[in-house]
């Protein structure tokens, strides 16, 4: 299965994509995580990407398209994938089309995860994550058991640099300007399915199965 998840930052794409990956046994490809890994390792891509990410802007299309094309060549992506955070601009959507066409494949689902701006701002500003294992917490709704430490590996939790209020606002604006047109692109082809990003975690797997017709 080849699935694309679209939606504003903090809408719950990451949580949905993990569940969908488990449903279909497909790898989840998260461009944000790939870029953060490149920044942490200070690779040439990471060094270029960092400035854009810190400001809440999109990393240039060519760099991200190249990253995804390379990831698609890895064997685990041959039979399917869940794309989380890509495509994020019309040029990325076109590049994805070309990559799929070149291998005679097509998308099976485009899922739009929706959530209101106020809820997004609250979620992101209170989000803390584990730099070691990637576990995500929310200071009120899903607080860590030990203050400031990861439940799984006890590493000190951090706030992402781009989860600071002024950058969150810019990321939402960038989503409206650059990523909404991607929704229009798939909507015109009648391919979009929608799910709310605040469905209770316990109900979410069943809700995702329903919307994807995988009951
Ligand atoms: P995310 O974790 O998906 O919110 O992404 C964090 C940041 O990484 C974004 O604000 C962008 O700067 C960058 N980024 C992630 N995915 C993409 C993409 N597909 N195109 C351009 N920039 C991206």
XYZ file of N, CA and C and ligand atoms in Angstrom:
668
model
N 0.826 -1.208 0.000
C 0.000 0.000 0.000
C 0.862 1.262 0.000
N 0.457 2.210 -0.788
C 1.196 3.479 -0.831
C 0.267 4.579 -0.344
N 0.617 5.157 0.793
C -0.282 6.099 1.461
C 0.449 7.422 1.686
N -0.253 8.525 1.439
C 0.278 9.857 1.754
C -0.594 10.467 2.846
N 0.037 11.030 3.871
C -0.717 11.755 4.898
C -0.465 13.239 4.767
N -1.548 14.012 4.681
C -1.427 15.462 4.605
C -2.121 16.064 5.819
N -1.690 17.257 6.208
C -2.338 17.906 7.347
C -1.365 18.871 7.967
N -1.892 19.856 8.705
C -1.006 20.863 9.305
C -0.066 20.252 10.332
N 1.013 20.979 10.674
C 1.924 20.474 11.698
C 1.145 20.273 12.984
N 1.421 19.183 13.685
C 0.762 18.964 14.978
C -0.648 18.418 14.870
N -1.093 18.064 13.665
C -2.477 17.583 13.529
C -2.605 16.125 13.954
N -1.481 15.425 14.026
C -1.550 14.003 14.412
C -1.150 13.078 13.277
N -0.497 13.632 12.242
C -0.056 12.794 11.104
C 0.895 11.694 11.570
N 1.791 12.067 12.488
C 2.803 11.105 12.947
C 2.153 9.902 13.610
N 1.186 10.163 14.489
C 0.500 9.074 15.191
C -0.271 8.221 14.188
N -1.006 8.879 13.289
C -1.786 8.136 12.286
C -0.856 7.317 11.399
N 0.280 7.889 11.007
C 1.130 7.168 10.053
C 1.727 5.914 10.688
N 2.052 5.992 11.992
C 2.585 4.791 12.671
C 1.547 3.676 12.660
N 0.295 4.037 12.957
C -0.769 3.016 13.007
C -1.005 2.445 11.602
N -1.027 3.314 10.605
C -1.270 2.837 9.230
C -0.114 1.929 8.789
N 1.110 2.314 9.159
C 2.270 1.476 8.839
C 2.113 0.083 9.428
N 1.584 0.033 10.668
C 1.375 -1.285 11.307
C 0.256 -2.055 10.610
N -0.822 -1.352 10.241
C -1.951 -2.033 9.577
C -1.462 -2.715 8.293
N -0.668 -1.990 7.510
C -0.262 -2.523 6.194
C 1.120 -3.176 6.200
N 1.813 -3.128 7.326
C 3.183 -3.651 7.354
C 4.090 -2.885 6.401
N 3.894 -1.564 6.341
C 4.680 -0.737 5.417
C 5.566 0.227 6.210
N 6.761 0.563 5.683
C 7.614 1.517 6.408
C 7.020 2.924 6.388
N 7.212 3.629 7.488
C 6.759 5.031 7.551
C 7.948 5.909 7.178
N 7.753 6.762 6.195
C 8.831 7.656 5.749
C 8.456 9.070 6.183
N 9.198 9.590 7.155
C 8.875 10.892 7.751
C 9.990 11.863 7.384
N 9.713 12.763 6.463
C 10.802 13.639 5.997
C 11.315 14.522 7.138
N 10.439 14.947 8.056
C 10.884 15.771 9.187
C 11.938 15.028 10.011
N 11.686 13.736 10.289
C 12.651 12.945 11.075
C 13.957 12.762 10.293
N 13.828 12.528 8.976
C 15.041 12.328 8.171
C 15.884 13.601 8.172
N 15.193 14.742 8.065
C 15.930 16.015 8.055
C 16.543 16.294 9.427
N 15.793 15.994 10.508
C 16.356 16.214 11.853
C 17.581 15.330 12.067
N 17.541 14.102 11.535
C 18.710 13.212 11.666
C 19.899 13.806 10.914
N 19.641 14.378 9.733
C 20.729 14.988 8.948
C 21.300 16.202 9.681
N 20.422 16.963 10.343
C 20.890 18.132 11.115
C 21.756 17.651 12.281
N 21.278 16.607 12.985
C 22.024 16.113 14.157
C 23.408 15.624 13.756
N 23.500 15.030 12.546
C 24.804 14.507 12.101
C 25.630 15.566 11.390
N 25.033 16.737 11.218
C 25.691 17.847 10.504
C 26.196 17.425 9.133
N 25.399 16.655 8.413
C 25.740 16.332 7.017
C 25.567 17.611 6.192
N 26.098 17.651 4.947
C 25.905 18.869 4.139
C 24.415 19.220 3.996
N 23.563 18.207 3.793
C 22.122 18.465 3.695
C 21.610 19.057 5.010
N 22.046 18.450 6.135
C 21.588 18.914 7.447
C 21.989 20.360 7.709
N 23.216 20.697 7.323
C 23.703 22.067 7.566
C 22.843 23.062 6.779
N 22.506 22.722 5.534
C 21.654 23.618 4.726
C 20.236 23.652 5.293
N 19.718 22.466 5.671
C 18.308 22.386 6.086
C 18.046 23.135 7.392
N 19.046 23.158 8.285
C 18.821 23.651 9.646
C 18.201 25.059 9.681
N 18.756 25.964 8.891
C 18.274 27.352 8.907
C 16.791 27.418 8.543
N 16.412 26.692 7.501
C 15.003 26.689 7.078
C 14.131 26.136 8.191
N 14.581 25.023 8.782
C 13.761 24.354 9.804
C 13.613 25.241 11.038
N 14.703 25.882 11.444
C 14.636 26.735 12.641
C 13.662 27.894 12.438
N 13.506 28.334 11.181
C 12.591 29.456 10.917
C 11.167 28.979 10.627
N 10.964 27.670 10.540
C 9.625 27.148 10.224
C 9.323 27.178 8.743
N 10.362 27.411 7.918
C 10.169 27.433 6.454
C 10.391 26.032 5.896
N 9.933 25.816 4.661
C 10.185 24.528 4.025
C 11.624 24.463 3.520
N 12.226 23.306 3.660
C 13.542 23.045 3.068
C 13.327 22.991 1.546
N 14.280 23.509 0.729
C 14.037 23.565 -0.712
C 13.613 22.210 -1.318
N 12.665 22.303 -2.250
C 12.066 21.100 -2.844
C 13.100 20.107 -3.363
N 14.115 20.606 -4.083
C 15.060 19.678 -4.724
C 15.763 18.805 -3.694
N 16.101 19.421 -2.546
C 16.805 18.658 -1.505
C 15.906 17.564 -0.946
N 14.647 17.925 -0.667
C 13.732 16.943 -0.061
C 13.349 15.879 -1.091
N 13.133 16.291 -2.335
C 12.808 15.298 -3.373
C 13.945 14.276 -3.515
N 15.181 14.774 -3.451
C 16.340 13.876 -3.566
C 16.388 12.890 -2.397
N 16.071 13.404 -1.210
C 16.087 12.573 -0.007
C 15.045 11.445 -0.123
N 13.866 11.801 -0.602
C 12.787 10.810 -0.724
C 13.115 9.804 -1.841
N 13.637 10.305 -2.951
C 13.976 9.394 -4.065
C 14.981 8.346 -3.583
N 15.954 8.798 -2.783
C 16.973 7.871 -2.264
C 16.320 6.852 -1.319
N 15.429 7.339 -0.475
C 14.767 6.442 0.500
C 13.895 5.407 -0.244
N 13.280 5.821 -1.352
C 12.445 4.889 -2.128
C 13.270 3.740 -2.720
N 14.582 3.993 -2.910
C 15.414 2.941 -3.509
C 15.800 1.867 -2.491
N 15.512 2.112 -1.209
C 15.829 1.083 -0.207
C 14.804 -0.050 -0.314
N 15.261 -1.292 -0.106
C 14.407 -2.451 -0.399
C 13.070 -2.457 0.341
N 13.041 -1.959 1.587
C 11.783 -2.057 2.352
C 10.676 -1.186 1.779
N 11.031 -0.218 0.905
C 9.996 0.667 0.346
C 9.443 0.144 -0.977
N 9.968 -1.004 -1.428
C 9.583 -1.490 -2.766
C 8.093 -1.835 -2.850
N 7.544 -2.370 -1.768
C 6.148 -2.824 -1.839
C 5.145 -1.852 -1.239
N 5.615 -0.766 -0.713
C 4.678 0.203 -0.158
C 5.345 1.075 0.885
N 4.633 2.137 1.273
C 5.171 3.079 2.262
C 4.040 3.963 2.755
N 4.292 4.587 3.899
C 3.385 5.620 4.404
C 4.207 6.900 4.461
N 3.819 7.886 3.687
C 4.582 9.136 3.642
C 3.983 10.133 4.623
N 4.799 10.573 5.579
C 4.342 11.512 6.609
C 5.144 12.811 6.457
N 4.464 13.851 5.997
C 5.160 15.147 5.861
C 5.714 15.390 4.467
N 5.337 14.589 3.519
C 5.759 14.736 2.119
C 4.649 14.159 1.243
N 4.238 14.786 0.170
C 4.717 16.053 -0.376
C 4.106 17.253 0.358
N 4.865 18.338 0.361
C 4.456 19.519 1.109
C 4.379 20.760 0.227
N 4.578 20.594 -1.053
C 4.441 21.717 -1.999
C 4.025 21.095 -3.328
N 3.428 21.897 -4.221
C 3.036 21.333 -5.520
C 4.222 20.703 -6.258
N 5.401 21.319 -6.143
C 6.560 20.730 -6.851
C 6.935 19.369 -6.274
N 6.748 19.206 -4.979
C 7.018 17.895 -4.379
C 5.961 16.884 -4.823
N 4.707 17.341 -4.931
C 3.639 16.419 -5.368
C 3.920 15.954 -6.795
N 4.393 16.891 -7.637
C 4.718 16.510 -9.027
C 5.898 15.544 -9.060
N 6.902 15.835 -8.222
C 8.074 14.944 -8.188
C 7.655 13.546 -7.747
N 6.758 13.470 -6.766
C 6.292 12.160 -6.297
C 5.574 11.412 -7.425
N 4.740 12.153 -8.161
C 4.051 11.532 -9.304
C 5.055 10.917 -10.276
N 6.108 11.699 -10.574
C 7.113 11.213 -11.536
C 7.821 9.973 -11.001
N 8.154 9.997 -9.685
C 8.863 8.844 -9.099
C 7.975 7.609 -9.179
N 6.678 7.777 -8.915
C 5.770 6.622 -8.939
C 5.596 6.128 -10.374
N 5.388 7.085 -11.289
C 5.178 6.706 -12.690
C 6.369 5.925 -13.228
N 7.571 6.379 -12.840
C 8.790 5.744 -13.349
C 8.844 4.272 -12.962
N 8.177 3.927 -11.839
C 8.207 2.511 -11.442
C 6.836 1.848 -11.647
N 5.978 2.518 -12.420
C 4.666 1.935 -12.765
C 3.758 1.755 -11.562
N 3.902 2.636 -10.566
C 3.091 2.491 -9.354
C 2.201 3.707 -9.148
N 1.217 3.580 -8.270
C 0.370 4.730 -7.959
C 0.014 4.725 -6.471
N -0.476 5.896 -6.013
C -0.871 5.976 -4.607
C -2.183 5.237 -4.397
N -2.320 4.588 -3.246
C -3.579 3.926 -2.919
C -4.482 4.839 -2.097
N -3.879 5.654 -1.212
C -4.684 6.525 -0.350
C -3.970 7.845 -0.107
N -4.755 8.924 -0.126
C -4.262 10.218 0.354
C -5.182 10.606 1.506
N -4.615 10.696 2.687
C -5.431 10.935 3.878
C -5.113 12.313 4.451
N -6.173 13.100 4.647
C -6.022 14.450 5.192
C -6.384 14.420 6.679
N -5.428 14.770 7.543
C -5.677 14.792 8.986
C -5.973 16.243 9.364
N -7.177 16.490 9.919
C -7.593 17.883 10.147
C -7.610 18.229 11.634
N -7.296 19.476 11.917
C -7.368 19.983 13.303
C -7.328 21.517 13.276
N -8.039 22.133 14.216
C -8.105 23.599 14.256
C -6.776 24.191 14.760
N -6.496 25.437 14.305
C -5.231 26.095 14.656
C -4.991 26.182 16.166
N -6.048 26.548 16.944
C -5.834 26.741 18.393
C -5.382 25.435 19.044
N -5.958 24.332 18.589
C -5.600 23.030 19.179
C -4.166 22.686 18.779
N -3.812 23.008 17.544
C -2.449 22.739 17.067
C -1.429 23.511 17.900
N -1.711 24.796 18.125
C -0.761 25.641 18.869
C -0.583 25.087 20.279
N -1.698 24.693 20.906
C -1.608 24.120 22.250
C -0.792 22.831 22.234
N -1.115 21.968 21.276
C -0.414 20.674 21.201
C 1.082 20.846 21.027
N 1.448 21.685 20.052
C 2.873 21.798 19.722
C 3.659 22.515 20.813
N 3.038 23.547 21.426
C 3.816 24.293 22.417
C 4.013 23.466 23.684
N 3.130 22.464 23.904
C 3.292 21.627 25.105
C 3.863 20.254 24.759
N 4.334 20.118 23.523
C 4.905 18.828 23.120
C 6.351 18.732 23.603
N 6.715 17.585 24.115
C 8.110 17.311 24.476
C 8.457 15.967 23.867
N 9.691 15.829 23.406
C 10.024 14.550 22.792
C 11.356 14.034 23.323
N 11.528 12.735 23.157
C 12.754 12.105 23.627
C 13.764 12.131 22.481
N 14.926 12.780 22.683
C 15.902 12.859 21.586
C 16.514 11.498 21.270
N 16.355 10.511 22.205
C 16.987 9.218 21.975
C 16.042 8.252 21.249
N 14.826 8.034 21.813
C 13.967 7.005 21.203
C 12.799 7.593 20.422
N 12.630 8.911 20.451
C 11.593 9.537 19.623
C 10.211 9.549 20.263
N 10.061 9.038 21.486
C 8.732 9.037 22.130
C 8.242 10.478 22.313
N 6.915 10.653 22.150
C 6.338 11.998 22.214
C 5.429 12.119 23.442
N 5.527 13.257 24.129
C 4.684 13.504 25.301
C 3.994 14.861 25.140
N 2.936 15.084 25.957
C 2.287 16.395 26.013
C 2.210 16.740 27.492
N 2.616 17.973 27.845
C 2.763 18.301 29.265
C 1.479 18.074 30.055
N 0.298 18.249 29.391
C -0.957 18.041 30.139
C -1.654 16.732 29.782
N -1.758 16.447 28.484
C -2.575 15.297 28.073
C -1.844 13.961 28.158
N -0.514 14.005 28.028
C 0.239 12.753 28.095
C 1.577 13.042 28.774
N 1.522 13.437 30.065
C 2.774 13.823 30.726
C 3.658 12.607 30.992
N 4.977 12.810 30.990
C 5.860 11.683 31.323
C 5.664 11.296 32.794
N 5.886 10.014 33.106
C 5.703 9.569 34.501
C 6.712 10.250 35.422
N 7.971 10.317 34.959
C 8.989 11.020 35.752
C 9.174 12.395 35.139
N 9.127 13.429 35.974
C 9.171 14.794 35.472
C 10.334 15.028 34.497
N 10.007 15.403 33.257
C 11.034 15.763 32.281
C 11.836 14.607 31.720
N 11.447 13.360 32.032
C 12.240 12.208 31.541
C 11.364 11.261 30.731
N 11.989 10.613 29.758
C 11.263 9.686 28.888
C 10.825 8.438 29.670
N 9.561 8.017 29.467
C 9.042 6.819 30.153
C 9.802 5.570 29.718
N 10.232 5.541 28.468
C 10.841 4.330 27.928
C 12.324 4.221 28.281
N 13.076 5.354 28.094
C 14.537 5.211 28.236
C 15.145 6.217 29.219
N 14.286 6.964 29.941
C 14.710 7.904 31.000
C 15.591 9.063 30.515
N 15.724 9.214 29.196
C 16.511 10.338 28.661
C 15.755 11.652 28.942
N 16.501 12.739 29.170
C 15.854 14.035 29.413
C 15.082 14.478 28.164
N 13.818 14.844 28.353
C 12.984 15.246 27.210
C 13.375 16.643 26.740
N 13.147 16.911 25.466
C 13.472 18.238 24.921
C 12.253 18.808 24.196
N 12.271 20.143 24.045
C 11.276 20.794 23.192
C 11.955 21.063 21.853
N 11.321 20.661 20.773
C 11.911 20.933 19.455
C 12.058 22.444 19.278
N 13.171 22.867 18.644
C 13.382 24.304 18.439
C 12.215 24.923 17.681
N 11.632 24.139 16.744
C 10.557 24.724 15.940
C 9.189 24.559 16.600
N 9.144 24.096 17.848
C 7.880 24.060 18.601
C 7.751 25.273 19.521
N 8.556 26.327 19.269
C 8.416 27.568 20.032
C 7.304 28.387 19.362
N 6.495 29.155 20.172
C 5.273 29.771 19.643
C 5.435 30.533 18.329
N 6.503 31.370 18.193
C 6.576 32.185 16.966
C 6.841 31.301 15.749
N 7.614 30.224 15.950
C 7.905 29.335 14.810
C 6.669 28.489 14.474
N 5.906 28.099 15.515
C 4.678 27.325 15.259
C 3.760 28.124 14.334
N 3.588 29.432 14.655
C 2.705 30.260 13.820
C 3.184 30.289 12.375
N 4.485 30.432 12.198
C 5.035 30.482 10.838
C 4.800 29.140 10.121
N 4.949 28.028 10.856
C 4.753 26.711 10.229
C 3.305 26.559 9.762
N 2.369 27.107 10.560
C 0.949 27.008 10.152
C 0.712 27.859 8.901
N 1.325 29.060 8.885
C 1.193 29.935 7.699
C 1.768 29.245 6.463
N 2.961 28.656 6.639
C 3.622 27.980 5.509
C 2.746 26.832 5.020
N 2.103 26.150 5.954
C 1.196 25.057 5.558
C 0.090 25.616 4.660
N -0.505 26.758 5.084
C -1.606 27.330 4.284
C -1.128 27.738 2.894
N 0.053 28.400 2.882
C 0.539 28.926 1.592
C 0.998 27.812 0.659
N 1.808 26.908 1.193
C 2.528 25.969 0.317
C 1.877 24.591 0.252
N 1.284 24.137 1.358
C 0.836 22.739 1.382
C -0.640 22.594 1.048
N -1.476 23.622 1.372
C -2.903 23.532 0.995
C -3.065 23.243 -0.499
N -2.277 23.914 -1.385
C -2.437 23.618 -2.821
C -2.202 22.142 -3.158
N -1.429 21.446 -2.323
C -1.211 20.008 -2.567
C -2.526 19.246 -2.331
N -3.276 19.712 -1.310
C -4.590 19.095 -1.065
C -5.494 19.298 -2.276
N -5.462 20.532 -2.820
C -6.297 20.817 -4.007
C -5.908 19.883 -5.156
N -4.609 19.671 -5.302
C -4.075 18.810 -6.369
C -4.712 17.410 -6.293
N -4.736 16.841 -5.078
C -5.301 15.488 -4.938
C -6.832 15.529 -4.901
N -7.397 16.646 -4.382
C -8.855 16.761 -4.309
C -9.457 16.747 -5.708
N -8.785 17.456 -6.627
C -9.274 17.513 -8.018
C -9.359 16.116 -8.601
N -8.479 15.239 -8.134
C -8.501 13.872 -8.663
C -9.414 12.962 -7.837
N -10.124 13.596 -6.854
C -11.095 12.843 -6.050
C -10.457 11.780 -5.177
N -9.227 12.057 -4.738
C -8.499 10.998 -4.029
C -8.381 11.209 -2.522
N -8.975 12.307 -2.001
C -8.717 12.617 -0.593
C -9.725 11.960 0.337
N -9.212 11.375 1.411
C -10.062 10.923 2.513
C -9.667 11.756 3.729
N -10.639 11.937 4.654
C -10.373 12.845 5.766
C -10.594 12.158 7.110
N -9.756 12.517 8.071
C -9.973 12.027 9.438
C -9.594 13.143 10.407
N -10.295 13.258 11.523
C -9.931 14.287 12.506
C -8.704 13.836 13.294
N -7.852 14.812 13.628
C -6.601 14.487 14.312
C -6.729 14.406 15.821
N -7.961 14.556 16.350
C -8.094 14.490 17.812
C -8.964 13.308 18.253
N -9.040 12.293 17.412
C -9.767 11.080 17.803
C -8.972 10.394 18.912
N -9.693 9.916 19.920
C -9.039 9.244 21.053
C -8.130 8.121 20.548
N -6.954 8.061 21.153
C -5.935 7.102 20.701
C -6.459 5.660 20.665
N -7.357 5.346 21.595
C -7.874 3.966 21.635
C -8.794 3.678 20.452
N -9.504 4.726 19.998
C -10.452 4.536 18.877
C -9.757 4.690 17.519
N -8.554 5.290 17.534
C -7.942 5.699 16.271
C -7.652 4.545 15.299
N -7.092 3.407 15.760
C -6.822 2.343 14.783
C -8.081 1.907 14.040
N -9.210 1.760 14.772
C -10.455 1.326 14.114
C -10.947 2.413 13.162
N -10.832 3.681 13.582
C -11.286 4.792 12.729
C -10.456 4.833 11.439
N -9.157 4.583 11.568
C -8.288 4.600 10.378
C -8.630 3.436 9.449
N -8.862 2.282 10.034
C -9.243 1.116 9.205
C -10.516 1.431 8.427
N -11.485 2.079 9.130
C -12.759 2.388 8.472
C -12.544 3.332 7.300
N -11.808 4.410 7.555
C -11.663 5.429 6.510
C -10.846 4.885 5.314
N -9.943 3.972 5.600
C -9.137 3.417 4.501
C -9.791 2.172 3.863
N -10.988 1.831 4.356
C -11.707 0.673 3.790
C -10.994 -0.627 4.084
N -10.384 -0.715 5.266
C -9.609 -1.916 5.629
C -10.243 -2.568 6.857
N -11.602 -2.578 6.912
C -12.315 -3.151 8.077
C -12.165 -4.654 8.140
P 7.729 18.202 10.594
O 8.410 17.374 11.632
O 7.046 17.385 9.540
O 6.824 19.250 11.193
O 8.896 18.986 9.821
C 9.761 19.868 10.505
C 10.441 20.780 9.515
O 11.211 20.001 8.582
C 9.481 21.598 8.647
O 9.061 22.782 9.292
C 10.376 21.870 7.439
O 11.327 22.888 7.725
C 11.135 20.565 7.281
N 10.424 19.623 6.401
C 9.879 18.414 6.741
N 9.347 17.819 5.666
C 9.542 18.665 4.619
C 9.197 18.644 3.244
N 8.500 17.610 2.706
N 9.562 19.691 2.476
C 10.251 20.731 2.981
N 10.585 20.835 4.275
C 10.248 19.809 5.091
